[in-house]
Short mmCIF file of C-alpha atoms in Angstrom, two decimals:
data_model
loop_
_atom_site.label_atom_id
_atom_site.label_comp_id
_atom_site.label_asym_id
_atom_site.label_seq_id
_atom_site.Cartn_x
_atom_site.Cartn_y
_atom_site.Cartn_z
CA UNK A 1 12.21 39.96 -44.17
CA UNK A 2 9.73 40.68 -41.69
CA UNK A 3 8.94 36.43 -41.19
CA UNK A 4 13.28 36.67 -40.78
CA UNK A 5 13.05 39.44 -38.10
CA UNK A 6 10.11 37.52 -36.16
CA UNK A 7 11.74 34.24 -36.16
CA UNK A 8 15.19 36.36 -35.05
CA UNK A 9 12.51 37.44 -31.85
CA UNK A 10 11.01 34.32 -31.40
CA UNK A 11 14.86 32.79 -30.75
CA UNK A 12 15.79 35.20 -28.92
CA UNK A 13 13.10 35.26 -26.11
CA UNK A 14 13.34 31.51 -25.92
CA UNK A 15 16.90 31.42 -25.62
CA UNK A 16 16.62 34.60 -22.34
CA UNK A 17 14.04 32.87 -20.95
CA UNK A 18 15.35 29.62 -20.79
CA UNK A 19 18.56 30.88 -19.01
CA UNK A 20 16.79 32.55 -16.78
CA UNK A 21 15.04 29.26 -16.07
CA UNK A 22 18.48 27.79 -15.44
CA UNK A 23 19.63 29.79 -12.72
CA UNK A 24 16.23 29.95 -11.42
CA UNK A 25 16.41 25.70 -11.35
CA UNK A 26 20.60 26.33 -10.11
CA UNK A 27 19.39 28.67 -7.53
CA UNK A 28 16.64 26.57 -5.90
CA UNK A 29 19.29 23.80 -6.08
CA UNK A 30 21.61 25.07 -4.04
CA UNK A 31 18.89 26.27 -1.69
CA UNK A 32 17.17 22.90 -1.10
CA UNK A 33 21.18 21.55 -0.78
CA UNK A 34 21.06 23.45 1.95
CA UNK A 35 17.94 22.29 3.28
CA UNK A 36 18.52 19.05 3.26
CA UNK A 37 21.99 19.35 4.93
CA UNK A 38 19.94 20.33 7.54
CA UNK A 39 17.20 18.47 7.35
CA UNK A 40 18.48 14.69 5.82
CA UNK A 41 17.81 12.75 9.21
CA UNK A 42 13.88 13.98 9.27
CA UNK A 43 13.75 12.65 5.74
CA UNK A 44 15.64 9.34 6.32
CA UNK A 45 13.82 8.85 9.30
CA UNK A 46 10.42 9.06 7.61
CA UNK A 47 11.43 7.00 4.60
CA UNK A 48 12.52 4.32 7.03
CA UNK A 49 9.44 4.51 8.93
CA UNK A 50 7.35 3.65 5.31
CA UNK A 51 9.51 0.38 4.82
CA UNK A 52 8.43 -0.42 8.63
CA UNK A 53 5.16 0.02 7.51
CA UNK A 54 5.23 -2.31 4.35
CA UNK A 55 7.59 -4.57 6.53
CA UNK A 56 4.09 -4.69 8.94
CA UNK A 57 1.59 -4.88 6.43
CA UNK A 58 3.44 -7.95 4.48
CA UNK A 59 3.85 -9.32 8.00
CA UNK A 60 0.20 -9.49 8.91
CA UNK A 61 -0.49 -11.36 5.79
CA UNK A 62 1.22 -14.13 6.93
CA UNK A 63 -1.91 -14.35 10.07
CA UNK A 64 -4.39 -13.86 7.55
CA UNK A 65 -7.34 -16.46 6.67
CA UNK A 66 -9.86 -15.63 4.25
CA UNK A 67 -13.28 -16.63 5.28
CA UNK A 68 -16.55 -15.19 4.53
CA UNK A 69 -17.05 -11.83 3.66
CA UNK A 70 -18.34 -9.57 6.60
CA UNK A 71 -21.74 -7.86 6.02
CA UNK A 72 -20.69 -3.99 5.16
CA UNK A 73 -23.47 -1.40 4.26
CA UNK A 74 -20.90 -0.11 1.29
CA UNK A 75 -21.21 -3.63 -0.47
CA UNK A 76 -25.29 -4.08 -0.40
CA UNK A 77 -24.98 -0.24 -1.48
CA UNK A 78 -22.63 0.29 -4.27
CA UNK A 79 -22.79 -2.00 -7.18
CA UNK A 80 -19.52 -4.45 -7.22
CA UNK A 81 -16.97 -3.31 -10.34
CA UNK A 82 -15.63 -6.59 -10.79
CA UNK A 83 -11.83 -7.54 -11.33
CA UNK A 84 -11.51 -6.14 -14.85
CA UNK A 85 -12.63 -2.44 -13.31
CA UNK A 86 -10.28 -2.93 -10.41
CA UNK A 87 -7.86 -0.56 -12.07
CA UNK A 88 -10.34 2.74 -12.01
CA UNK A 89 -9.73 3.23 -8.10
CA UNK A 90 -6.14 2.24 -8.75
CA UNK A 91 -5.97 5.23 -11.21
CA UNK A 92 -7.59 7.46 -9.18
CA UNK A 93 -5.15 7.10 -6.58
CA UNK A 94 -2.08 7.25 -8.80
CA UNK A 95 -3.24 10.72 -10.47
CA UNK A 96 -3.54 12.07 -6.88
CA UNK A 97 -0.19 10.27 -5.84
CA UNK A 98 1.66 11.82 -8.70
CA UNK A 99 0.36 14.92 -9.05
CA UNK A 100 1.39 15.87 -5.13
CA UNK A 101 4.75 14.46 -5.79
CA UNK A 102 4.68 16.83 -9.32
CA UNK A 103 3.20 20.02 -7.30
CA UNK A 104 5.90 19.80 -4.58
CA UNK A 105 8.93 20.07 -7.00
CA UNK A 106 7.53 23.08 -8.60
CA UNK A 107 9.29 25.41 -6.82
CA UNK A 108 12.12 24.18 -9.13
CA UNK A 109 10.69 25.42 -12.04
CA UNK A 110 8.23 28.01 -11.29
CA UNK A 111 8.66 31.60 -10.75
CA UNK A 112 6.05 31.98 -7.77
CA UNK A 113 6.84 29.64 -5.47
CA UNK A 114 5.51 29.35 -1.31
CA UNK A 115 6.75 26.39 0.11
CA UNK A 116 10.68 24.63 0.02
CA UNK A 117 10.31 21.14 -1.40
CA UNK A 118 12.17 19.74 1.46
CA UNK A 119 10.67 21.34 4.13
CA UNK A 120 6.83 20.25 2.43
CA UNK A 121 8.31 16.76 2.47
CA UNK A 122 9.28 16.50 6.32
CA UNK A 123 6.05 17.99 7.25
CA UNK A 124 4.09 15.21 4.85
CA UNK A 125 6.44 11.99 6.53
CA UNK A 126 5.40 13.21 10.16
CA UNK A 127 1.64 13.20 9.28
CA UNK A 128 2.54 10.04 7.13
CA UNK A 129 3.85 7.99 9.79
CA UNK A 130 1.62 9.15 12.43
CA UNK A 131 -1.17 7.62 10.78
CA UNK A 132 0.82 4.71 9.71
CA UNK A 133 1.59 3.85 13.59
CA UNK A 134 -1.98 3.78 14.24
CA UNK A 135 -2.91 1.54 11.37
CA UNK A 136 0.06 -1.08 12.48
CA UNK A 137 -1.55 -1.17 15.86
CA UNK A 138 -4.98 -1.42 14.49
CA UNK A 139 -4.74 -4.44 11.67
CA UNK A 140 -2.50 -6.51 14.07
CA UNK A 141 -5.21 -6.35 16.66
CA UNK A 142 -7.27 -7.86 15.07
CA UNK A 143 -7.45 -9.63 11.70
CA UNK A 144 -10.11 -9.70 9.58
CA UNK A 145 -10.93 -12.14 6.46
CA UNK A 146 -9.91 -9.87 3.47
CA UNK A 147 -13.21 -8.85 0.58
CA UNK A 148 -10.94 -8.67 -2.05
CA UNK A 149 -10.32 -11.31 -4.78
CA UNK A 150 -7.04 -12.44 -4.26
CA UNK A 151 -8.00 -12.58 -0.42
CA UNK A 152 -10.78 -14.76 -0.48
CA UNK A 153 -11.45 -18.40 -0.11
CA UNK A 154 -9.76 -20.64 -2.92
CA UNK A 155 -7.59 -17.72 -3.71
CA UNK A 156 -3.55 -19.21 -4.22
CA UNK A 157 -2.39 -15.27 -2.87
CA UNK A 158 -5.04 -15.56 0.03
CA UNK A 159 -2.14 -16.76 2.48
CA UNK A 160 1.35 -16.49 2.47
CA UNK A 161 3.64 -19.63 3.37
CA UNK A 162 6.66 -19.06 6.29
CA UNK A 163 9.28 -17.72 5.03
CA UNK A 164 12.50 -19.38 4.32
CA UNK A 165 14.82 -17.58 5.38
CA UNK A 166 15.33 -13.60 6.95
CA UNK A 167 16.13 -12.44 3.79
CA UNK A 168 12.78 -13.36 2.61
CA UNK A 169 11.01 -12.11 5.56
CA UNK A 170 12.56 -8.85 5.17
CA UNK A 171 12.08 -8.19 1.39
CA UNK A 172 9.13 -6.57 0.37
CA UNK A 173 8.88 -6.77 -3.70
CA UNK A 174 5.44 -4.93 -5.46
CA UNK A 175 3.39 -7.49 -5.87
CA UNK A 176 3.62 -8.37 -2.58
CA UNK A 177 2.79 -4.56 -1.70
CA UNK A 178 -0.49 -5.20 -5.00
CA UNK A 179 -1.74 -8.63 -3.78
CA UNK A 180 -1.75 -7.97 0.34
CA UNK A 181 -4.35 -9.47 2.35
CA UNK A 182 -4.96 -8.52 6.26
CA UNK A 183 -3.62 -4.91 6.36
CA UNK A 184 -7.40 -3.97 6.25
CA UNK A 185 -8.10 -1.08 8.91
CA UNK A 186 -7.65 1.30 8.13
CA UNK A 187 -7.28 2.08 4.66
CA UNK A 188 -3.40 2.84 3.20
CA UNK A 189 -4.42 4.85 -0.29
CA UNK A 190 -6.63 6.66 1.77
CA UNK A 191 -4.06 7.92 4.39
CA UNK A 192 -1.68 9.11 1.68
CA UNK A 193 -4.31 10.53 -0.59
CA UNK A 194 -6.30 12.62 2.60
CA UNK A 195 -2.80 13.48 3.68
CA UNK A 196 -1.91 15.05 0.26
CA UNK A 197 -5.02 16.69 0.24
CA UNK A 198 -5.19 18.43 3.27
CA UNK A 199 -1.62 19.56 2.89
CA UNK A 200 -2.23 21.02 -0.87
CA UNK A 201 -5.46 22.79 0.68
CA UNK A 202 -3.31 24.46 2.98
CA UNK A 203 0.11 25.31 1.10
CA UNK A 204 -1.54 25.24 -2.27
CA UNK A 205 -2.64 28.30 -4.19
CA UNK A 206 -4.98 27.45 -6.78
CA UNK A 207 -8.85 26.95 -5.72
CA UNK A 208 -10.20 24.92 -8.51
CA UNK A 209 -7.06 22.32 -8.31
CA UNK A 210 -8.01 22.00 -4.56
CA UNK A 211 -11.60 21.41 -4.98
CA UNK A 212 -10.99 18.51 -7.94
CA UNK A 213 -8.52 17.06 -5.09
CA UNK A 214 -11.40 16.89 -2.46
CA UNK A 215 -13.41 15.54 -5.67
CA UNK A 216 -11.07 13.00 -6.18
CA UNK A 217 -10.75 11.43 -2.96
CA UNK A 218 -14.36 11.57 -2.04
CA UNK A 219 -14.67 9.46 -5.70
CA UNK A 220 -11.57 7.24 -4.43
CA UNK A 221 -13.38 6.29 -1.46
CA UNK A 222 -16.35 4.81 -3.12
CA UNK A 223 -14.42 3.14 -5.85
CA UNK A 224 -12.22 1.49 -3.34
CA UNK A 225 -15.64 0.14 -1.40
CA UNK A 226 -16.91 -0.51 -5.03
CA UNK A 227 -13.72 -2.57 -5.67
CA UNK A 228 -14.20 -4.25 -2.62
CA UNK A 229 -10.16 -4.00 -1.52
CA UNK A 230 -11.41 -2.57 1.90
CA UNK A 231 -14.43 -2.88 3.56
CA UNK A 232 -16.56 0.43 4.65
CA UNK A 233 -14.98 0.89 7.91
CA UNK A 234 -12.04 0.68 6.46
CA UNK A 235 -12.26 4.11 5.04
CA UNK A 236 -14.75 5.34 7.70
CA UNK A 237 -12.23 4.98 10.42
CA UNK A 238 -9.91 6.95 7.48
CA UNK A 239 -11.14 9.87 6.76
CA UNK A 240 -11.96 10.65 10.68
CA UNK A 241 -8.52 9.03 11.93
CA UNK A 242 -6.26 10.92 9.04
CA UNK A 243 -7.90 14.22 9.26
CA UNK A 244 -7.08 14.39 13.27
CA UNK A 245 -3.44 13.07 13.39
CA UNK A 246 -2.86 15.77 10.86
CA UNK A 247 -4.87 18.51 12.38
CA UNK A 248 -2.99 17.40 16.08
CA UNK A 249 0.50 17.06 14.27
CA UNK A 250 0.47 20.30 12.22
CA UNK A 251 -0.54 21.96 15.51
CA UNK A 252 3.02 21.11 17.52
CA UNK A 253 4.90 21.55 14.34
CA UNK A 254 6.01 25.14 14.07
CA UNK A 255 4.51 26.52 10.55
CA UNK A 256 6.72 26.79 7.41
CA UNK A 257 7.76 29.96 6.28
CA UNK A 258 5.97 31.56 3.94
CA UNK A 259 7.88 32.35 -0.19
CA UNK A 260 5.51 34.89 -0.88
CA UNK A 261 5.66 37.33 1.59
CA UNK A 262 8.69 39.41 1.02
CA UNK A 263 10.01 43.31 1.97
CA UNK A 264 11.69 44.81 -0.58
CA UNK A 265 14.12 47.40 1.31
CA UNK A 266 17.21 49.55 0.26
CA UNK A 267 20.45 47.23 -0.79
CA UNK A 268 23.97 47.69 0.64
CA UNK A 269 27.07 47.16 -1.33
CA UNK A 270 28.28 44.06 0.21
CA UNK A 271 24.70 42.10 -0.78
CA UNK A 272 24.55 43.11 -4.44
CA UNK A 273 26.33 40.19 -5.52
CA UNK A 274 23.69 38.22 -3.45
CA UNK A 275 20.17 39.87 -4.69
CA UNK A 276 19.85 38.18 -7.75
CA UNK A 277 20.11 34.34 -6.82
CA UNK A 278 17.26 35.51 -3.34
CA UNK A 279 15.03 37.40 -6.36
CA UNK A 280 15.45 33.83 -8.34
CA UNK A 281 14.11 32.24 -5.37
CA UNK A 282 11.65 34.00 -4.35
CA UNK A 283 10.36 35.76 -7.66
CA UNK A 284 10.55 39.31 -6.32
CA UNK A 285 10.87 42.10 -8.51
CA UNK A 286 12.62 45.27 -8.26
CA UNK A 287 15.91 47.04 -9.48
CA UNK A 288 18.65 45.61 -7.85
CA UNK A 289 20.57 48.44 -8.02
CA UNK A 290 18.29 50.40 -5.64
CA UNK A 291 15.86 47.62 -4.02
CA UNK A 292 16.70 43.66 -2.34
CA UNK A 293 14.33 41.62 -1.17
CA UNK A 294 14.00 40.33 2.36
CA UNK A 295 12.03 38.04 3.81
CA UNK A 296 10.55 38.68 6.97
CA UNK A 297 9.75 35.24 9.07
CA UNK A 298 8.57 35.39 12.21
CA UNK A 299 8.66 38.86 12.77
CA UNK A 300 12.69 38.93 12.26
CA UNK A 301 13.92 40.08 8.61
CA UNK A 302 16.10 37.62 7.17
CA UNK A 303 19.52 38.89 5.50
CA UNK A 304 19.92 37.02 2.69
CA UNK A 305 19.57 33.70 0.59
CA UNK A 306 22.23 32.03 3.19
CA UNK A 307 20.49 33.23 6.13
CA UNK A 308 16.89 31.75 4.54
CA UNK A 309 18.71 28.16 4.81
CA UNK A 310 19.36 28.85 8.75
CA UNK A 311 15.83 30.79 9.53
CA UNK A 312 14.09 27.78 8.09
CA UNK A 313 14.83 25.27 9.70
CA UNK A 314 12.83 26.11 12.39
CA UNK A 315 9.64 25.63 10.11
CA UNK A 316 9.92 21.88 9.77
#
């Protein structure tokens, strides 16, 4: 009887919590909706800016011819992994690639949340392609012969022939986007994985995640050496180049409104019906017959969860 009564429990807090996980996901829905109502040409604009980028780098390839390899400090330094260890600084960068895209859709599912997924997002494009403008500029002034395998002399990939038609020219397909040679400074995994970094250290919340991230791309950059798919300055010029554009950019962008910090003040009648899908949100507590949250942004209280889609706008 008592095993009956348990399992009774057991189904029953499953069943409550997973509602309230529901409207919790419903809620946050309907607020990034609104967000991106708002925000859709940021986002567009940014995701058109990274198949200009691709469009560039499959473009210099068609300049490139592989020669010798330079002399680089990196390569008489670090031991060379060979192509059947190519894959470890591949799968370094793919754990930090997918674990920022994981991290910034957990306000969907946690209940302490700070940022607004698409807010995060048009803050991470603008650093994105800042640093992507520079690199276009940089590996079309001047190519160098590439150090990895595919690249090099006797290599089938090493060049690409003209293309036939615009179609071609204009299609970018993965292994194109795997087996590119000439894009070399400065260093593309490195600009997304610094850039997902640095934002994580600053909207992020747990320590020890952001130290394994600083871990991880400080091991990424001598794996990629170690790989030889870049050459030193290659990453060099990455970590100084990345790290300014973002500090510069983050400065004239105004700062995103912080989730956490919220007032909890009386509640009138006409904003009960409201208090529950802003506590959802925001993962206040209180009674809602006596207490509401409000979030206070800029030094001006904001109403309600309608009036948190219009105040923040201005943080992107």
């Amino acid at each position: 009887m008592a095993l009956v009564g348990t399992d009774k429990d057991m189904s029953f807090y499953i069943g409550r919590e997973a509602s309230k996980l529901w409207k919790r996901f419903c809620a946050e829905v309907t607020t990034e909706i609104n967000l991106l109502a708002e925000n859709w040409k940021y986002l567009l604009g940014g995701l058109i800016c990274q198949y200009i980028h691709g469009l560039a780098a499959r473009g210099v390839h068609y300049f490139h011819r592989p020669g010798p390899i330079l002399q680089d400090v990196g390569f008489y330094l670090l031991p060379e992994l060979g192509q059947d260890r190519a894959y470890i600084s591949e799968t370094v960068f793919t754990t930090i690639f997918l674990s920022f895209i994981m991290w910034t859709f957990h306000p969907f599912i946690f209940k302490t949340k700070k940022i607004y997924t698409v807010l995060i997002w048009c803050r991470v494009l603008a650093f994105l392609v800042g640093c992507q403008f520079l690199r276009i500029i940089t590996f079309y002034s001047t190519q160098l012969p590439g150090p990895n395998y595919h690249c090099r002399e006797g290599s089938k990939l090493a060049t690409l022939p003209p293309p036939d038609n615009i179609l071609q020219a204009l299609l970018i397909v993965p292994r194109g986007v795997l087996y590119g040679c000439g894009d070399l400074i400065f260093s593309s995994h490195m600009i997304f994985s610094l850039v997902f970094v640095r934002t994580y250290q600053k909207y992020g919340t747990r320590r020890f995640i952001k130290q394994c991230a600083w871990l991880a791309v400080i091991a990424q950059s001598f794996l990629i050496i170690a790989s030889r798919k870049h050459y030193t300055v290659d990453v060099v010029v990455a970590w100084y180049t990345v790290n300014l554009v973002v500090f510069f950019i983050d400065k004239t962008l105004p700062e995103l409104p912080d989730r956490t910090s919220a007032l909890l003040l009386p509640v009138t009648k006409d904003s009960k019906s409201k208090e529950e899908n802003h506590k959802l949100l925001n993962g206040n507590s209180g009674d809602p017959a006596e207490w509401r949250p409000r979030t206070q942004i800029n030094g001006k209280i904001v109403e309600d969860g309608k009036t948190v889609h219009e105040a923040v706008i201005n943080g992107v």
